[in-house]
Short mmCIF file of C-alpha atoms in Angstrom, two decimals:
data_model
loop_
_atom_site.label_atom_id
_atom_site.label_comp_id
_atom_site.label_asym_id
_atom_site.label_seq_id
_atom_site.Cartn_x
_atom_site.Cartn_y
_atom_site.Cartn_z
CA MET A 1 -35.42 3.17 -15.83
CA SER A 2 -39.37 3.53 -15.69
CA LYS A 3 -41.86 2.77 -18.58
CA LYS A 4 -42.41 6.53 -19.02
CA GLN A 5 -38.41 7.42 -19.19
CA GLN A 6 -38.02 4.54 -21.96
CA ARG A 7 -40.96 5.87 -24.18
CA LYS A 8 -39.39 9.35 -23.91
CA MET A 9 -35.78 8.01 -24.77
CA THR A 10 -36.98 6.16 -27.52
CA VAL A 11 -38.78 9.31 -29.22
CA ILE A 12 -35.56 11.20 -28.72
CA PHE A 13 -33.53 8.72 -30.73
CA VAL A 14 -36.16 8.45 -33.30
CA VAL A 15 -36.05 12.17 -33.77
CA ILE A 16 -32.69 12.60 -33.87
CA GLY A 17 -32.45 9.67 -36.44
CA VAL A 18 -35.03 11.24 -38.34
CA LEU A 19 -32.87 14.53 -38.48
CA LEU A 20 -29.79 12.93 -39.27
CA LEU A 21 -31.53 11.36 -42.32
CA ALA A 22 -33.24 14.73 -43.47
CA GLY A 23 -29.85 15.90 -43.24
CA ILE A 24 -28.02 13.46 -45.38
CA PHE A 25 -30.65 13.32 -48.13
CA LEU A 26 -31.20 17.46 -47.96
CA THR A 27 -27.17 17.68 -48.31
CA ALA A 28 -26.70 15.21 -50.87
CA GLY A 29 -25.03 16.48 -53.92
CA ALA A 30 -24.94 20.04 -52.02
CA SER A 31 -21.24 20.05 -50.84
CA ALA A 32 -18.65 20.33 -53.74
CA GLN A 33 -15.40 18.55 -52.86
CA GLU A 34 -12.29 20.70 -54.23
CA GLU A 35 -10.15 17.43 -54.89
CA ASP A 36 -11.55 14.06 -56.11
CA ILE A 37 -11.03 11.01 -53.76
CA VAL A 38 -7.88 9.40 -55.18
CA THR A 39 -5.98 12.68 -55.17
CA VAL A 40 -7.21 13.20 -51.29
CA ILE A 41 -6.09 9.27 -50.42
CA ARG A 42 -2.97 9.82 -52.67
CA ASP A 43 -1.82 13.10 -50.59
CA ALA A 44 -2.49 11.44 -47.42
CA VAL A 45 -0.12 8.55 -48.23
CA ILE A 46 2.68 10.48 -49.77
CA HIS A 47 1.58 14.26 -49.24
CA ASP A 48 2.77 15.64 -52.80
CA THR A 49 -0.13 18.11 -53.01
CA ASN A 50 -0.89 20.18 -50.13
CA LYS A 51 2.04 21.51 -48.66
CA ILE A 52 2.11 24.20 -46.13
CA ALA A 53 4.83 26.98 -46.05
CA LEU A 54 6.72 27.36 -42.94
CA PHE A 55 9.72 29.97 -42.50
CA GLY A 56 10.05 29.78 -46.29
CA LEU A 57 10.24 26.11 -46.60
CA GLU A 58 7.24 24.02 -47.99
CA VAL A 59 6.46 21.11 -45.45
CA ASN A 60 4.10 18.49 -44.89
CA PRO A 61 0.86 18.79 -42.85
CA GLY A 62 2.55 16.19 -40.51
CA LEU A 63 5.20 18.31 -39.53
CA ILE A 64 2.89 21.10 -38.31
CA SER A 65 0.91 18.82 -36.57
CA GLY A 66 4.08 17.47 -34.84
CA LEU A 67 4.88 21.34 -33.89
CA ALA A 68 1.24 21.82 -32.66
CA VAL A 69 1.89 18.62 -30.60
CA THR A 70 4.58 20.00 -29.04
CA GLY A 71 3.13 23.51 -28.40
CA ILE A 72 0.30 21.83 -26.89
CA LEU A 73 2.38 19.60 -24.59
CA THR A 74 5.02 22.45 -23.69
CA VAL A 75 2.10 24.78 -22.63
CA PHE A 76 0.48 21.49 -20.85
CA ALA A 77 3.92 20.63 -19.10
CA LEU A 78 4.36 24.37 -18.17
CA ILE A 79 0.94 24.69 -16.66
CA VAL A 80 1.68 21.36 -14.45
CA ARG A 81 5.01 22.22 -13.39
CA ILE A 82 4.00 25.87 -12.06
CA PHE A 83 0.57 25.50 -10.85
CA VAL A 84 0.06 21.25 -10.37
CA ILE A 85 3.66 19.98 -9.02
CA PRO A 86 4.39 22.51 -6.13
CA LYS A 87 0.84 21.59 -4.74
CA PHE A 88 1.63 17.59 -5.03
CA THR A 89 0.34 15.83 -1.95
CA LEU A 90 1.36 12.29 -0.31
CA VAL A 91 -2.06 11.33 -0.76
CA PRO A 92 -2.65 12.54 -4.22
CA GLY A 93 -5.99 14.16 -5.98
CA ARG A 94 -7.42 12.88 -9.20
CA PHE A 95 -5.28 14.94 -11.65
CA GLN A 96 -2.21 13.89 -9.44
CA MET A 97 -2.95 10.33 -9.62
CA ILE A 98 -3.48 10.59 -13.61
CA LEU A 99 0.07 12.57 -14.10
CA GLU A 100 1.74 9.69 -11.30
CA THR A 101 0.07 6.69 -13.35
CA MET A 102 1.37 8.12 -16.49
CA VAL A 103 5.19 8.66 -15.12
CA GLY A 104 4.83 5.50 -13.28
CA TYR A 105 3.56 3.29 -16.04
CA PHE A 106 6.45 4.43 -18.39
CA SER A 107 8.90 4.25 -15.46
CA GLY A 108 7.67 0.76 -14.71
CA LEU A 109 7.76 -0.61 -17.96
CA ALA A 110 11.54 0.60 -18.74
CA GLU A 111 12.55 -1.16 -15.32
CA ASP A 112 10.84 -4.28 -16.07
CA SER A 113 12.46 -4.45 -19.31
CA SER A 114 15.90 -2.93 -18.42
CA PRO A 115 16.42 -3.64 -14.97
CA HIS A 116 19.94 -2.92 -14.91
CA LYS A 117 19.81 0.54 -16.33
CA ASN A 118 16.71 2.30 -17.14
CA ARG A 119 16.71 5.98 -16.21
CA LEU A 120 17.26 7.52 -19.91
CA LEU A 121 14.92 4.83 -21.33
CA SER A 122 11.90 5.54 -19.21
CA ALA A 123 12.12 9.14 -19.97
CA TYR A 124 12.56 8.17 -23.56
CA ILE A 125 9.51 6.25 -23.74
CA PHE A 126 7.71 8.56 -21.97
CA ALA A 127 8.42 11.55 -24.49
CA ALA A 128 7.71 8.87 -27.38
CA GLY A 129 4.58 7.51 -25.84
CA LEU A 130 3.20 11.05 -25.12
CA TYR A 131 4.01 12.02 -28.44
CA ILE A 132 2.42 9.48 -30.60
CA PHE A 133 -0.62 9.41 -28.17
CA THR A 134 -1.22 13.30 -28.40
CA GLY A 135 0.04 13.68 -32.27
CA THR A 136 -2.67 10.75 -32.57
CA MET A 137 -5.56 12.50 -31.05
CA LEU A 138 -4.85 15.67 -32.59
CA GLU A 139 -6.58 14.17 -35.67
CA LEU A 140 -9.88 14.19 -33.72
CA PHE A 141 -10.06 18.10 -33.64
CA GLY A 142 -9.36 18.42 -37.23
CA ILE A 143 -7.65 21.65 -36.81
CA GLN A 144 -7.58 23.43 -40.09
CA VAL A 145 -4.50 24.99 -41.86
CA VAL A 146 -4.19 26.38 -45.44
CA THR A 147 -1.82 24.85 -47.75
CA THR A 148 0.36 26.79 -50.13
CA ALA A 149 -2.26 26.03 -52.80
CA GLY A 150 -4.79 27.89 -51.09
CA HIS A 151 -6.82 24.96 -49.87
CA SER A 152 -7.50 24.29 -46.30
CA VAL A 153 -6.87 20.54 -44.77
CA ALA A 154 -7.32 19.27 -41.40
CA LEU A 155 -3.94 18.17 -39.16
CA PRO A 156 -3.27 14.66 -39.71
CA ALA A 157 -1.38 12.90 -36.97
CA PRO A 158 2.41 13.83 -37.13
CA LEU A 159 3.39 10.23 -37.66
CA SER A 160 1.17 9.57 -40.66
CA ASP A 161 3.67 11.62 -42.51
CA ILE A 162 6.41 9.35 -43.63
CA ASN A 163 9.14 11.76 -42.54
CA GLY A 164 7.64 11.76 -38.85
CA ALA A 165 7.41 8.51 -38.76
CA ILE A 166 10.73 7.26 -40.09
CA MET A 167 12.18 9.83 -37.88
CA MET A 168 10.29 8.17 -34.95
CA GLY A 169 11.55 4.71 -35.97
CA CYS A 170 15.48 5.72 -36.68
CA THR A 171 15.68 7.76 -33.52
CA SER A 172 14.01 4.85 -31.26
CA TYR A 173 16.65 2.59 -33.40
CA LEU A 174 19.32 4.64 -32.54
CA PHE A 175 18.78 5.21 -28.50
CA ILE A 176 18.40 1.15 -28.81
CA VAL A 177 21.70 1.35 -30.38
CA VAL A 178 23.26 4.03 -27.85
CA GLY A 179 21.75 2.19 -24.98
CA GLY A 180 23.68 -0.66 -26.06
CA ILE A 181 27.15 1.06 -26.57
CA LEU A 182 26.68 2.87 -22.99
CA ASN A 183 26.01 -0.53 -21.08
CA ASN A 184 28.05 -2.97 -22.95
CA GLY A 185 30.35 -1.22 -25.06
CA LEU A 186 30.86 -2.96 -28.73
CA GLY A 187 29.09 -5.95 -27.64
CA GLY A 188 25.79 -3.91 -27.14
CA VAL A 189 26.24 -2.38 -30.53
CA LYS A 190 26.71 -6.19 -32.24
CA GLY A 191 23.08 -7.00 -30.05
CA ALA A 192 21.46 -3.76 -31.53
CA LEU A 193 23.21 -4.11 -35.09
CA LYS A 194 21.61 -7.99 -35.40
CA GLU A 195 18.11 -6.30 -35.30
CA PHE A 196 19.07 -4.43 -38.49
CA SER A 197 15.58 -4.24 -39.51
CA LEU A 198 14.04 -2.91 -36.74
CA PRO A 199 14.27 1.08 -37.54
CA ILE A 200 12.34 -0.28 -41.11
CA SER A 201 9.55 -2.27 -39.42
CA MET A 202 9.09 0.49 -36.46
CA SER A 203 9.14 3.16 -38.79
CA PHE A 204 6.54 1.63 -41.25
CA ARG A 205 4.30 -0.14 -38.69
CA LEU A 206 3.70 3.43 -37.21
CA PHE A 207 3.12 5.13 -40.71
CA GLY A 208 0.87 2.00 -42.18
CA ALA A 209 -1.20 2.05 -38.78
CA LEU A 210 -1.35 6.08 -38.72
CA VAL A 211 -1.67 6.57 -42.39
CA SER A 212 -4.62 3.58 -42.59
CA GLY A 213 -6.38 5.56 -39.79
CA ALA A 214 -5.92 8.93 -41.90
CA ILE A 215 -7.13 7.15 -44.97
CA VAL A 216 -10.23 5.85 -43.30
CA THR A 217 -11.03 9.23 -41.55
CA GLU A 218 -10.40 11.03 -45.22
CA LEU A 219 -12.98 8.76 -46.68
CA VAL A 220 -15.74 8.98 -44.34
CA TYR A 221 -15.22 12.88 -44.24
CA TYR A 222 -15.11 12.86 -48.05
CA TYR A 223 -18.68 11.67 -48.54
CA THR A 224 -20.94 13.91 -46.68
CA ALA A 225 -23.50 11.13 -46.38
CA LEU A 226 -21.28 9.12 -44.17
CA SER A 227 -20.25 12.14 -42.00
CA TYR A 228 -23.35 11.49 -39.81
CA VAL A 229 -23.14 8.83 -36.99
CA VAL A 230 -20.31 7.13 -38.61
CA PRO A 231 -17.75 9.33 -37.52
CA VAL A 232 -18.38 8.66 -34.07
CA LEU A 233 -17.38 5.06 -34.66
CA VAL A 234 -14.36 5.07 -37.28
CA GLY A 235 -13.50 8.84 -35.89
CA VAL A 236 -13.54 9.18 -32.16
CA LEU A 237 -13.22 5.06 -31.59
CA PHE A 238 -10.64 4.11 -33.94
CA THR A 239 -8.59 7.00 -33.42
CA CYS A 240 -8.26 6.58 -29.46
CA LEU A 241 -7.75 2.96 -29.83
CA HIS A 242 -4.96 3.28 -32.28
CA ALA A 243 -3.70 6.44 -30.65
CA LEU A 244 -3.50 3.68 -27.33
CA ILE A 245 -2.32 0.81 -29.20
CA GLN A 246 0.35 2.81 -31.46
CA ALA A 247 2.07 4.50 -28.56
CA TYR A 248 1.95 1.10 -26.64
CA VAL A 249 3.60 -1.01 -29.32
CA LEU A 250 6.48 1.72 -30.00
CA THR A 251 7.32 2.03 -26.17
CA MET A 252 6.92 -1.65 -25.67
CA LEU A 253 9.19 -2.42 -28.46
CA VAL A 254 11.68 0.17 -27.42
CA ALA A 255 11.95 -0.65 -23.92
CA LEU A 256 12.25 -4.38 -24.88
CA PHE A 257 15.32 -4.12 -27.49
CA TYR A 258 16.91 -1.56 -25.01
CA GLY A 259 16.82 -4.12 -22.40
CA GLU A 260 18.28 -6.68 -24.13
CA VAL A 261 21.48 -4.87 -25.80
CA SER A 262 21.63 -3.51 -22.06
CA GLU A 263 21.82 -6.27 -20.25
CA PRO A 264 25.22 -6.81 -19.05
CA SER A 265 27.22 -9.61 -20.70
CA GLU A 266 28.29 -12.91 -18.66
CA LYS A 267 32.23 -11.26 -18.82
CA LYS A 268 30.79 -8.25 -17.49
CA LEU A 269 28.55 -10.07 -14.74
CA ARG A 270 31.52 -12.11 -13.65
CA LYS A 271 33.75 -8.62 -13.28
CA LEU A 272 30.99 -7.13 -11.34
CA ALA A 273 30.56 -10.12 -8.95
CA ALA A 274 34.72 -10.01 -8.46
CA LYS A 275 34.62 -6.25 -7.97
CA ALA A 276 31.72 -6.46 -5.28
CA GLN A 277 33.41 -9.58 -3.50
CA LYS A 278 36.83 -7.47 -3.34
CA THR A 279 34.93 -4.79 -1.93
CA GLU A 280 33.43 -6.99 0.63
CA VAL A 281 36.58 -8.48 1.82
CA ARG A 282 38.10 -4.80 2.23
CA THR A 283 35.33 -3.95 4.14
CA ALA A 284 35.36 -6.89 6.13
CA GLU A 285 39.23 -6.25 6.79
CA ALA A 286 38.62 -2.71 7.50
CA ALA A 287 36.07 -3.81 9.91
CA MET B 1 12.54 11.24 -53.50
CA PRO B 2 10.03 8.46 -53.47
CA LEU B 3 7.21 8.29 -51.17
CA GLY B 4 7.51 11.88 -50.36
CA LEU B 5 10.46 11.32 -48.23
CA ASN B 6 12.43 14.25 -47.44
CA PHE B 7 15.64 14.61 -45.15
CA THR B 8 14.97 18.24 -44.19
CA GLN B 9 11.82 17.15 -42.90
CA ILE B 10 13.00 14.26 -41.10
CA PHE B 11 15.56 16.49 -39.61
CA LEU B 12 12.84 19.31 -38.65
CA HIS B 13 10.66 16.06 -37.00
CA LEU B 14 13.86 15.09 -35.39
CA PHE B 15 14.59 18.63 -33.88
CA ASN B 16 10.91 18.90 -32.79
CA PHE B 17 10.83 15.61 -31.08
CA LEU B 18 14.09 16.23 -29.26
CA LEU B 19 12.89 19.63 -28.35
CA LEU B 20 9.79 17.87 -27.09
CA PHE B 21 11.89 15.08 -25.08
CA ALA B 22 13.88 17.83 -23.51
CA ILE B 23 10.91 19.80 -22.76
CA LEU B 24 8.78 16.69 -21.31
CA TYR B 25 11.64 15.51 -19.36
CA PHE B 26 12.52 18.57 -17.29
CA LEU B 27 8.92 19.96 -16.78
CA LEU B 28 7.00 16.68 -16.57
CA TYR B 29 8.70 13.77 -16.27
CA LYS B 30 11.41 14.63 -13.50
CA PRO B 31 9.67 16.65 -11.31
CA VAL B 32 6.68 13.98 -11.07
CA LYS B 33 9.43 11.19 -10.85
CA ASN B 34 11.17 13.08 -8.09
CA PHE B 35 8.04 13.60 -6.12
CA MET B 36 7.26 9.74 -6.57
CA VAL B 37 10.89 9.06 -5.24
CA HIS B 38 10.51 11.21 -2.41
CA ARG B 39 6.92 9.90 -1.31
CA GLN B 40 8.58 6.34 -1.48
CA GLU B 41 11.44 7.83 0.83
CA VAL B 42 9.01 9.38 3.17
CA TYR B 43 6.98 6.00 3.54
CA ARG B 44 10.28 3.92 3.57
CA LYS B 45 11.67 6.04 6.44
CA GLU B 46 8.17 5.68 8.04
CA ALA B 47 8.11 2.24 7.88
CA GLU B 48 11.69 2.01 9.06
CA GLU B 49 10.52 4.14 12.08
CA THR B 50 7.66 1.89 12.50
CA SER B 51 9.74 -0.86 12.76
CA GLN B 52 12.31 0.37 14.99
CA ASN B 53 9.23 1.73 17.30
CA LEU B 54 7.99 -1.75 17.13
CA GLU B 55 11.35 -3.20 18.05
CA LYS B 56 11.47 -0.90 20.81
CA SER B 57 8.26 -1.55 21.89
CA GLU B 58 9.07 -5.25 21.82
CA LYS B 59 11.81 -4.71 23.64
CA ALA B 60 10.34 -2.60 26.48
CA ARG B 61 7.72 -5.27 26.64
CA ALA B 62 10.11 -8.04 26.92
CA GLU B 63 11.35 -5.96 29.76
CA TYR B 64 8.20 -5.37 31.42
CA GLU B 65 7.43 -9.28 31.11
CA GLU B 66 10.61 -9.99 32.59
CA LYS B 67 10.25 -7.59 35.42
CA LEU B 68 6.46 -8.52 35.88
CA ALA B 69 7.79 -12.29 36.37
CA GLN B 70 10.24 -11.05 38.70
CA ALA B 71 7.69 -9.35 40.53
CA ASP B 72 5.62 -12.51 40.43
CA ARG B 73 8.56 -14.62 41.30
CA GLU B 74 9.10 -12.25 44.56
CA ILE B 75 5.56 -11.95 45.32
CA ALA B 76 5.24 -16.01 45.40
CA GLY B 77 8.40 -16.00 47.95
CA LEU B 78 6.87 -13.47 49.90
CA LYS B 79 3.55 -15.11 49.92
CA ALA B 80 5.35 -18.78 50.37
CA LYS B 81 7.49 -17.36 53.31
CA SER B 82 4.60 -15.80 55.00
CA GLY B 83 2.63 -18.88 54.51
CA GLU B 84 5.22 -20.82 56.40
CA GLU B 85 5.22 -17.69 58.87
CA ALA B 86 1.49 -18.02 59.63
CA GLN B 87 1.90 -21.71 59.57
CA ALA B 88 4.58 -21.28 62.11
CA HIS B 89 2.60 -19.01 64.11
CA TYR B 90 -0.83 -20.95 63.64
CA ASP B 91 1.20 -24.29 64.60
CA ARG B 92 2.38 -22.27 67.88
CA GLN B 93 -0.85 -20.78 68.57
CA VAL B 94 -2.56 -24.08 68.47
CA LYS B 95 0.14 -25.88 70.47
CA ALA B 96 0.00 -23.08 73.08
CA ALA B 97 -3.91 -23.77 73.15
CA LYS B 98 -3.40 -27.06 73.39
CA ASP B 99 -0.94 -26.86 76.05
CA GLU B 100 -3.28 -24.55 78.06
CA ALA B 101 -6.24 -26.94 77.31
CA GLU B 102 -4.46 -29.58 78.85
CA LYS B 103 -3.27 -27.57 81.39
CA ILE B 104 -6.86 -26.43 82.20
CA LEU B 105 -7.82 -29.93 81.64
CA ARG B 106 -5.27 -31.36 84.18
CA ASP B 107 -6.04 -28.68 86.67
CA ALA B 108 -9.97 -29.59 86.39
CA ARG B 109 -9.15 -32.86 86.66
CA GLU B 110 -6.93 -32.44 89.53
CA GLU B 111 -9.22 -30.22 90.95
CA ALA B 112 -12.29 -32.58 90.52
CA GLU B 113 -10.33 -35.28 92.28
CA ARG B 114 -9.43 -33.17 95.17
CA GLN B 115 -13.00 -31.75 95.54
CA LYS B 116 -14.22 -35.69 95.21
CA ALA B 117 -11.57 -36.58 97.71
CA ALA B 118 -13.05 -34.12 99.89
CA ILE B 119 -16.30 -34.60 99.25
CA VAL B 120 -15.67 -38.73 99.82
CA GLN B 121 -14.04 -37.39 103.01
CA GLU B 122 -16.74 -35.33 104.12
CA ALA B 123 -19.22 -38.25 103.13
CA GLN B 124 -17.31 -40.48 104.98
CA LYS B 125 -17.28 -38.00 107.99
CA ASP B 126 -20.82 -37.30 107.39
CA ILE B 127 -21.50 -41.25 107.19
CA SER B 128 -19.42 -41.82 110.09
CA ASP B 129 -21.07 -39.01 112.45
CA LEU B 130 -24.16 -40.90 110.96
CA VAL B 131 -23.12 -43.95 112.12
CA THR B 132 -21.67 -42.83 115.07
CA ASP B 133 -25.51 -41.09 115.90
CA ALA B 134 -26.86 -44.39 115.01
CA ALA B 135 -24.73 -46.05 116.82
CA GLU B 136 -25.34 -44.08 119.92
CA LYS B 137 -28.85 -44.11 119.16
CA LEU B 138 -29.28 -47.63 119.10
CA ALA B 139 -26.73 -48.46 122.18
CA LEU B 140 -29.09 -45.97 123.84
CA HIS B 141 -32.41 -48.02 122.67
CA GLN B 142 -31.42 -51.62 121.72
CA SER B 143 -29.00 -53.79 123.22
CA SER B 144 -29.79 -57.03 121.46
CA GLN B 145 -26.51 -58.52 119.86
CA GLU B 146 -28.51 -59.02 116.45
CA ASN B 147 -29.08 -55.19 116.48
CA PHE B 148 -25.47 -54.78 116.74
CA GLU B 149 -24.40 -57.09 114.01
CA LYS B 150 -26.96 -55.15 111.74
CA PHE B 151 -25.45 -52.43 112.81
CA LEU B 152 -21.86 -53.54 111.54
CA ASP B 153 -23.26 -54.64 108.60
CA THR B 154 -24.82 -51.28 107.83
CA VAL B 155 -21.57 -49.43 108.40
CA GLU B 156 -19.46 -52.10 106.09
CA ALA B 157 -22.01 -51.74 103.24
CA GLY B 158 -21.90 -47.75 103.86
CA ARG B 159 -18.10 -47.95 103.80
CA ALA B 160 -18.27 -49.90 100.45
CA GLU B 161 -20.59 -47.53 98.71
CA ALA B 162 -18.36 -44.69 99.83
CA LYS B 163 -15.37 -46.21 98.07
CA ASN B 164 -17.03 -46.93 95.13
#
């Protein structure tokens, strides 16, 4: 970069900085919040104030976020299925590469963690990972919905709603238990039940991580002065990071525990080996 | 419920997630995975075909090499045979040439001997004629014993020279 360009860039940054500072000071005290910060944070954690009407039910905004994520991903999947997948080539283009990397990552994680049986596991962690990631990234868009009290709230991550986090944790645990039963019968259940704290830890890990992100975002956006520059760090970077980290952690844990409970027992392995030996002998005799 | 827990909402979340799972599985995961498997299969088949072709070409190469070696052996045999034949022909030719040369030499010697003998004979005859002429001349002009003795010595010397 030449000296002239450096000078130009410095001037631009200084002007932007001055404008931001002017904005902060001129708008200080101008915006009137409908709720105080304690109510906002309390509502972000337990959702007892702001409810959204859904077919006659009063639900948390997190559920609406979940439905929005499902809608967005459904439209995306439909578009990809109809317009992109039929045009897949053996030498992939950029978008095909992204899709294949996503599927290949979850498929590889499932194969590594559970080499014996992993078809269902890879599909589950693909869906769960995509749901957590997209749901958390939804926070960034700040989609507004109107509550039953007439307030406007931005849609939070679906898993920052404790009901959503409990659903994800318990479903993942049940999935692990079912995997154990399908692969190892009651022996598999024993292995899964040993980890009885898993649904609680998985649920609250998700809930804690996402609600903390939501609280920080609420705090930042509550005060007008913090709404300049700071959201770039705490809003965008933190959201992107914890979207990735939480999707990775949950899928990794599910894959690991599923692999553990679905691993064939020694008795089963002996049986399988004996069966394979018998088949070999029969084949040799037939030959 | 404490902490805002609500079973209806948990089930709604579950229904939503299961629906999303089914949609993502059938619309996105399965087709992409199938394509990846298909590509793997295509490349595996290609690799297999390549390996088979490689094996075939290795086999063909070995066959050609064997054939070449066989041809080389045949060529070497033919070469050796033709070498032997050429050597035999050469030997025959050399022998014939030697025989011819010996014959020519022998004939030449014989001819030379014959010519020599003829020359000597002629020379003797000439000498005898000369001697006779000389003797006649001497007998006519000199009658002394001394001259006669001289004459005899000269004849003897002439004979000895002619023999050598």
